[in-house]
Each structure stands twice: as C-alpha cells, then as structure tokens.
Amino acid sequence: MELTTPYSREELVSRGLVPERLPRHVAIIMDGNGRWAKEKGWMRIRGHEEGVTSVRETTEECARLGLDQLTLYAFSSENWRRPEMEVKLLMKLLARYVVEERPTLMRNNVRLTTIGETATLPDEARQPLLESVDLCRNNTGLTLCLALNYGGRQEIVGAVKRLARDAAAGRLDPETVDEALLARSLYQPDMPPLDLLIRTAGEYRVSNFLLWQISYAEIWTTPVLWPEFRIPHLYEGLKAYAQRRRRFGGLGE
Ligand code: IPE
Ligand code: IPE
Ligand code: MG
C-alpha cells in the first residue's frame, strides 16, 4: 500500500494556504446530516451514511496538510436521547466505518484515538473500534480523535472525581491542583491545544463539546451541511483562521 505524503511548503502556498498560519489541531462539530437527508425526502440515516464521505475526505486532507490532530464530534452523551432506531443505526455505521476505513487510515499514516465514555458503547461498535485503534497505534502522521459518547461536562466531572479520589487517599495535596494537573486528568492528557473549532449546518452552539479545550480556540461556522462538506469548505475555514489575530488576553503579536 503506497503511503500518501504530506504537502510540501510550495504545495501549501500554491493552494492559497499560509503554512505558518495553519492550525495544528482542528475540531469539528459535524452537524446537519438529518437536515440534508430530509431535504431530499430520505431517512435521516442516509445523511449519516453520506457524512462518512465527508469524514474520509476531511481526514485525508488534514493528514496531507500535516496537521497534528483532527477531533471529530461523532456521538455526544446527549445523542442517546434520539429515537432508538437512529441510535442503533448510528452504532452500526460506526462499526462499519472503523473497519472499512482501515486502508485509508493506514495509507495516510493516521493514528486513531477516541475521547468519551467508549467503554459503554455497544460491543458491535466497541470491538472493531478498539481493533482499529490498535492497528493504527504506530502511525506517526495525523491523530484522528473520534469523540464518542462524549460530553464536555462529563469529561470535567470525571477529571475532578479522579483528583478528589487522589486527594481523599492522601496521594494528592489539593493545593497543588492547577490547570495543568486538571488537563492531565481529562480523557486525552496529551491532546494538543485546540486552535480551530468548526461547526457545520449554520448552528452557533457548542453542544457540550470540548468545554475545557475551547477556552482560546478560534471558532468558524459554515452553513454547509456535513454531508456536503468538502475540501474547499475546509480550506475556507483554514483561510479564515489564518486571518485571525490570536491575543490570548494580551495585545497580540
Ligand atoms: C450530526 O447530524 C450527526 C450526529 C449528531 C450524530 P444531525 O443528526 O444532528 O443532523 P441535524 O442537526 O438533525 O440536521
Ligand atoms: C452535536 O450535534 C453532536 C454531534 C455532532 C455528534 P447535535 O445535533 O446533537 O447538537 P444539538 O442538539 O443541535 O445542540
Ligand atoms: Mg444536529
């Protein structure tokens, strides 16, 4: 299997991108699958199925661009509230995705990780997911992080609980708790800082995604529905990001 190589600096420039102003870590709230299907008079699940193509194209492009991490909101802690049939079909789709995408992940040198309460996902999805994570563990390119059964508040509660347990057991002096320690207790302790958060389908909500991590992320939204999200839309987001002046509370560069 031939390995896809990341773009050279010249290639990035020829694509209208500014290499030194590319985000390192992009997260996407992939929204609008249901609306896309409904517009066509189809079942909602058709939208989710079609969204897999957008996931593949976005992942491959982020790998070629040489980004460190792409974090995708695939299933929230609150998505269990959807009709049983939709949840069931989403889990089936996840199971299929993690198997069928293995060649693409390997060809693009993508490491697969997850955040969220994955231990409670149905076995039919959890098993192939774990196998794919294992298969890709030595890849050294882009980290593709799937947020599955993920909730930002739940993540913070989990971290606080762990620290409280350590303090109660006398292993931790509460006075030493700081931002770095709390961050290390989150689902992915080594997650790179989040630079750009994208939401599709024209919503202006965070929907319980990466609450801790978005503190200084740049936010970009697009009306494009996720099943129609393609490389030109990703580039639009990246170009908007390049225009931003991040100040982190200071006066900037
Ligand atoms: C996002 O699309 C996918 C998931 C939440 C799993 P939606 O299913 O939320 O699509 P809309 O928002 O109903 O259009
Ligand atoms: C957020 O989308 C969750 C995912 C993209 C997985 P939702 O469609 O569930 O969010 P709300 O309900 O519109 O806020
Ligand atoms: Mg939605």
Short mmCIF file of C-alpha atoms and ligand atoms in Angstrom, two decimals:
data_model
loop_
_atom_site.label_atom_id
_atom_site.label_comp_id
_atom_site.label_asym_id
_atom_site.label_seq_id
_atom_site.Cartn_x
_atom_site.Cartn_y
_atom_site.Cartn_z
CA MET A 1 0.00 0.00 0.00
CA GLU A 2 1.51 3.30 -1.08
CA LEU A 3 1.80 5.90 1.66
CA THR A 4 0.32 9.37 0.98
CA THR A 5 2.91 12.06 1.65
CA PRO A 6 2.08 15.41 3.24
CA TYR A 7 2.19 18.50 1.01
CA SER A 8 5.42 20.43 0.66
CA ARG A 9 5.53 24.10 1.67
CA GLU A 10 5.27 25.08 -2.01
CA GLU A 11 2.20 22.94 -2.49
CA LEU A 12 0.53 24.56 0.53
CA VAL A 13 1.27 28.03 -0.85
CA SER A 14 0.01 27.05 -4.31
CA ARG A 15 -3.26 26.04 -2.65
CA GLY A 16 -3.63 29.53 -1.22
CA LEU A 17 -2.74 28.48 2.35
CA VAL A 18 -0.27 30.19 4.67
CA PRO A 19 1.96 27.39 6.03
CA GLU A 20 2.95 29.26 9.20
CA ARG A 21 -0.67 30.13 9.92
CA LEU A 22 -2.15 26.65 9.71
CA PRO A 23 -3.82 25.38 12.88
CA ARG A 24 -2.17 22.36 14.49
CA HIS A 25 -5.39 20.99 15.96
CA VAL A 26 -8.82 21.32 14.34
CA ALA A 27 -12.05 20.04 15.88
CA ILE A 28 -15.34 19.73 14.00
CA ILE A 29 -18.93 19.55 15.21
CA MET A 30 -20.26 17.61 12.22
CA ASP A 31 -23.86 18.77 12.06
CA GLY A 32 -26.72 18.74 9.56
CA ASN A 33 -26.84 15.10 8.46
CA GLY A 34 -30.54 14.81 9.29
CA ARG A 35 -31.45 18.06 7.55
CA TRP A 36 -29.50 17.05 4.45
CA ALA A 37 -31.43 13.78 4.20
CA LYS A 38 -34.75 15.44 4.97
CA GLU A 39 -34.22 17.99 2.18
CA LYS A 40 -34.02 15.05 -0.20
CA GLY A 41 -37.02 13.28 1.29
CA TRP A 42 -34.84 10.48 2.66
CA MET A 43 -34.47 8.83 6.08
CA ARG A 44 -32.11 10.64 8.49
CA ILE A 45 -29.69 7.71 8.46
CA ARG A 46 -28.92 8.37 4.77
CA GLY A 47 -27.45 11.69 5.94
CA HIS A 48 -25.23 9.96 8.47
CA GLU A 49 -24.11 7.45 5.83
CA GLU A 50 -23.27 10.22 3.41
CA GLY A 51 -21.38 12.03 6.18
CA VAL A 52 -18.80 9.24 6.15
CA THR A 53 -17.51 10.51 2.79
CA SER A 54 -17.02 13.96 4.35
CA VAL A 55 -15.17 12.37 7.26
CA ARG A 56 -12.89 10.48 4.87
CA GLU A 57 -12.11 13.48 2.65
CA THR A 58 -11.54 15.82 5.60
CA THR A 59 -9.31 13.32 7.40
CA GLU A 60 -7.21 12.62 4.31
CA GLU A 61 -6.78 16.31 3.61
CA CYS A 62 -5.84 17.15 7.20
CA ALA A 63 -3.24 14.35 7.01
CA ARG A 64 -1.81 15.76 3.75
CA LEU A 65 -1.76 19.24 5.26
CA GLY A 66 0.41 17.85 8.07
CA LEU A 67 -1.91 18.84 10.93
CA ASP A 68 -1.25 17.22 14.32
CA GLN A 69 -4.82 16.40 15.23
CA LEU A 70 -8.36 16.34 13.88
CA THR A 71 -11.02 15.79 16.53
CA LEU A 72 -14.48 14.88 15.24
CA TYR A 73 -17.67 15.04 17.29
CA ALA A 74 -19.32 11.81 16.19
CA PHE A 75 -21.73 10.99 19.03
CA SER A 76 -22.49 13.09 22.09
CA SER A 77 -23.55 11.90 25.55
CA GLU A 78 -26.86 13.57 24.76
CA ASN A 79 -27.37 11.82 21.41
CA TRP A 80 -28.74 8.78 23.30
CA ARG A 81 -31.93 10.85 23.54
CA ARG A 82 -32.62 10.23 19.85
CA PRO A 83 -35.06 7.55 18.71
CA GLU A 84 -33.75 4.06 19.48
CA MET A 85 -33.66 3.16 15.81
CA GLU A 86 -31.44 6.12 14.89
CA VAL A 87 -29.02 5.35 17.74
CA LYS A 88 -28.89 1.71 16.67
CA LEU A 89 -28.18 2.61 13.07
CA LEU A 90 -25.52 5.15 14.12
CA MET A 91 -23.72 2.45 16.12
CA LYS A 92 -23.92 0.08 13.14
CA LEU A 93 -22.49 2.81 10.93
CA LEU A 94 -19.65 3.43 13.38
CA ALA A 95 -18.84 -0.29 13.42
CA ARG A 96 -18.76 -0.32 9.62
CA TYR A 97 -16.75 2.91 9.39
CA VAL A 98 -13.92 1.77 11.65
CA VAL A 99 -13.48 -1.40 9.62
CA GLU A 100 -13.95 -0.05 6.10
CA GLU A 101 -11.72 2.98 6.67
CA ARG A 102 -8.71 0.97 7.85
CA PRO A 103 -6.92 1.10 4.45
CA THR A 104 -7.47 4.87 4.23
CA LEU A 105 -6.19 5.42 7.77
CA MET A 106 -3.13 3.26 7.15
CA ARG A 107 -2.35 4.78 3.74
CA ASN A 108 -2.46 8.25 5.29
CA ASN A 109 -0.37 7.25 8.34
CA VAL A 110 -3.24 8.27 10.65
CA ARG A 111 -3.24 7.34 14.33
CA LEU A 112 -6.76 6.72 15.62
CA THR A 113 -7.79 7.72 19.15
CA THR A 114 -11.04 8.40 20.98
CA ILE A 115 -12.42 10.62 23.71
CA GLY A 116 -15.62 9.93 25.61
CA GLU A 117 -17.15 7.06 27.54
CA THR A 118 -16.31 4.46 24.89
CA ALA A 119 -16.43 1.60 27.40
CA THR A 120 -20.22 1.77 27.38
CA LEU A 121 -20.64 1.71 23.59
CA PRO A 122 -22.38 -1.41 22.28
CA ASP A 123 -19.94 -4.29 21.74
CA GLU A 124 -20.61 -4.45 18.00
CA ALA A 125 -19.03 -0.97 17.67
CA ARG A 126 -16.56 -1.05 20.56
CA GLN A 127 -14.72 -4.19 19.47
CA PRO A 128 -13.88 -3.14 15.88
CA LEU A 129 -13.11 0.35 17.17
CA LEU A 130 -10.53 -1.00 19.63
CA GLU A 131 -9.06 -3.16 16.88
CA SER A 132 -8.70 -0.17 14.56
CA VAL A 133 -7.12 1.95 17.31
CA ASP A 134 -4.67 -0.89 17.86
CA LEU A 135 -3.96 -1.33 14.14
CA CYS A 136 -3.12 2.38 13.75
CA ARG A 137 -1.21 2.82 17.01
CA ASN A 138 2.24 3.06 15.41
CA ASN A 139 1.24 5.53 12.72
CA THR A 140 3.07 8.83 13.06
CA GLY A 141 1.03 11.30 11.00
CA LEU A 142 -2.28 12.96 11.85
CA THR A 143 -4.07 11.90 15.03
CA LEU A 144 -7.74 11.35 14.25
CA CYS A 145 -9.63 11.58 17.52
CA LEU A 146 -13.27 10.46 17.47
CA ALA A 147 -15.45 11.93 20.21
CA LEU A 148 -17.82 9.07 21.00
CA ASN A 149 -20.36 9.11 23.80
CA TYR A 150 -18.59 12.36 24.62
CA GLY A 151 -19.76 15.23 26.81
CA GLY A 152 -17.57 18.14 27.85
CA ARG A 153 -19.19 18.48 31.27
CA GLN A 154 -18.96 14.74 31.89
CA GLU A 155 -15.26 14.90 30.96
CA ILE A 156 -14.59 17.65 33.51
CA VAL A 157 -16.62 15.87 36.20
CA GLY A 158 -14.60 12.70 35.56
CA ALA A 159 -11.32 14.61 35.92
CA VAL A 160 -12.46 16.30 39.14
CA LYS A 161 -13.59 12.95 40.54
CA ARG A 162 -10.19 11.40 39.85
CA LEU A 163 -8.39 14.28 41.56
CA ALA A 164 -10.79 14.21 44.52
CA ARG A 165 -10.20 10.48 44.91
CA ASP A 166 -6.42 11.01 44.92
CA ALA A 167 -6.75 13.81 47.46
CA ALA A 168 -9.00 11.72 49.72
CA ALA A 169 -6.50 8.85 49.55
CA GLY A 170 -3.69 11.21 50.57
CA ARG A 171 -1.90 10.85 47.21
CA LEU A 172 -2.55 14.47 46.23
CA ASP A 173 -2.18 17.78 48.04
CA PRO A 174 -5.26 19.82 46.97
CA GLU A 175 -3.10 22.95 46.93
CA THR A 176 -1.11 21.52 44.02
CA VAL A 177 -4.18 21.24 41.77
CA ASP A 178 -3.69 23.61 38.85
CA GLU A 179 -4.77 23.87 35.21
CA ALA A 180 -2.01 21.55 34.01
CA LEU A 181 -2.97 18.85 36.51
CA LEU A 182 -6.66 19.06 35.66
CA ALA A 183 -5.82 18.94 31.93
CA ARG A 184 -3.78 15.78 32.53
CA SER A 185 -6.85 14.16 34.11
CA LEU A 186 -9.04 14.68 31.03
CA TYR A 187 -9.78 11.87 28.54
CA GLN A 188 -6.72 12.62 26.40
CA PRO A 189 -3.98 14.05 28.64
CA ASP A 190 -1.63 14.76 25.74
CA MET A 191 -4.19 16.44 23.48
CA PRO A 192 -2.54 19.37 21.66
CA PRO A 193 -4.14 22.79 22.30
CA LEU A 194 -7.25 23.30 20.19
CA ASP A 195 -6.70 26.00 17.58
CA LEU A 196 -9.79 25.92 15.38
CA LEU A 197 -13.32 24.74 16.10
CA ILE A 198 -15.56 24.31 13.06
CA ARG A 199 -19.31 23.78 13.19
CA THR A 200 -21.34 22.96 10.09
CA ALA A 201 -25.05 23.43 9.34
CA GLY A 202 -25.11 27.04 10.48
CA GLU A 203 -25.60 26.44 14.18
CA TYR A 204 -23.91 28.70 16.73
CA ARG A 205 -23.77 26.26 19.63
CA VAL A 206 -21.06 24.32 21.37
CA SER A 207 -23.42 21.45 22.32
CA ASN A 208 -21.24 20.22 25.21
CA PHE A 209 -18.14 19.73 23.02
CA LEU A 210 -14.61 20.20 24.41
CA LEU A 211 -15.68 22.74 27.03
CA TRP A 212 -12.28 22.88 28.73
CA GLN A 213 -10.29 22.83 25.50
CA ILE A 214 -12.09 25.61 23.59
CA SER A 215 -11.05 28.39 26.00
CA TYR A 216 -8.94 30.15 23.36
CA ALA A 217 -9.87 28.24 20.21
CA GLU A 218 -10.92 30.24 17.16
CA ILE A 219 -14.47 29.40 16.06
CA TRP A 220 -15.62 29.23 12.47
CA THR A 221 -19.05 28.17 11.30
CA THR A 222 -20.41 27.38 7.87
CA PRO A 223 -23.99 26.91 6.67
CA VAL A 224 -22.85 23.86 4.66
CA LEU A 225 -24.48 20.65 5.90
CA TRP A 226 -21.96 17.99 6.93
CA PRO A 227 -22.71 15.51 4.09
CA GLU A 228 -21.80 18.30 1.63
CA PHE A 229 -18.65 19.43 3.45
CA ARG A 230 -15.67 19.03 1.13
CA ILE A 231 -12.03 20.16 0.87
CA PRO A 232 -12.89 23.67 -0.45
CA HIS A 233 -15.01 24.24 2.68
CA LEU A 234 -12.18 23.05 4.90
CA TYR A 235 -9.86 25.48 3.10
CA GLU A 236 -12.37 28.28 3.66
CA GLY A 237 -12.14 27.59 7.40
CA LEU A 238 -8.34 27.38 7.31
CA LYS A 239 -8.09 30.66 5.41
CA ALA A 240 -10.42 32.37 7.88
CA TYR A 241 -8.24 31.03 10.70
CA ALA A 242 -5.11 32.45 9.05
CA GLN A 243 -6.72 35.92 9.18
CA ARG A 244 -7.43 35.75 12.90
CA ARG A 245 -5.15 37.51 15.35
CA ARG A 246 -4.99 35.41 18.48
CA ARG A 247 -4.25 37.51 21.52
CA PHE A 248 -4.81 35.12 24.44
CA GLY A 249 -5.81 38.05 26.60
CA GLY A 250 -2.68 40.03 25.73
CA LEU A 251 -2.21 42.59 22.98
CA GLY A 252 -1.17 40.13 20.28
CA GLU A 253 1.86 39.87 18.03
C1 IPE B 1 -24.97 15.37 13.13
O1 IPE B 1 -26.10 15.50 12.32
C2 IPE B 1 -24.63 13.92 13.40
C3 IPE B 1 -24.85 13.48 14.78
C4 IPE B 1 -25.25 14.25 15.77
C5 IPE B 1 -24.64 12.07 15.06
P1 IPE B 1 -27.57 15.57 12.94
O2 IPE B 1 -28.12 14.20 13.00
O3 IPE B 1 -27.54 16.30 14.23
O4 IPE B 1 -28.32 16.42 11.83
P2 IPE B 1 -29.44 17.52 12.06
O5 IPE B 1 -28.88 18.53 13.02
O6 IPE B 1 -30.63 16.82 12.62
O7 IPE B 1 -29.67 18.09 10.71
C1 IPE B 2 -23.76 17.85 18.23
O1 IPE B 2 -24.78 17.90 17.32
C2 IPE B 2 -23.30 16.43 18.39
C3 IPE B 2 -22.56 15.85 17.25
C4 IPE B 2 -22.25 16.49 16.16
C5 IPE B 2 -22.14 14.49 17.41
P1 IPE B 2 -26.31 17.83 17.78
O2 IPE B 2 -27.12 17.91 16.53
O3 IPE B 2 -26.53 16.65 18.63
O4 IPE B 2 -26.45 19.14 18.67
P2 IPE B 2 -27.74 19.97 19.09
O5 IPE B 2 -28.70 19.01 19.72
O6 IPE B 2 -28.29 20.56 17.83
O7 IPE B 2 -27.23 21.01 20.01
MG MG B 3 -27.79 18.25 14.72
#
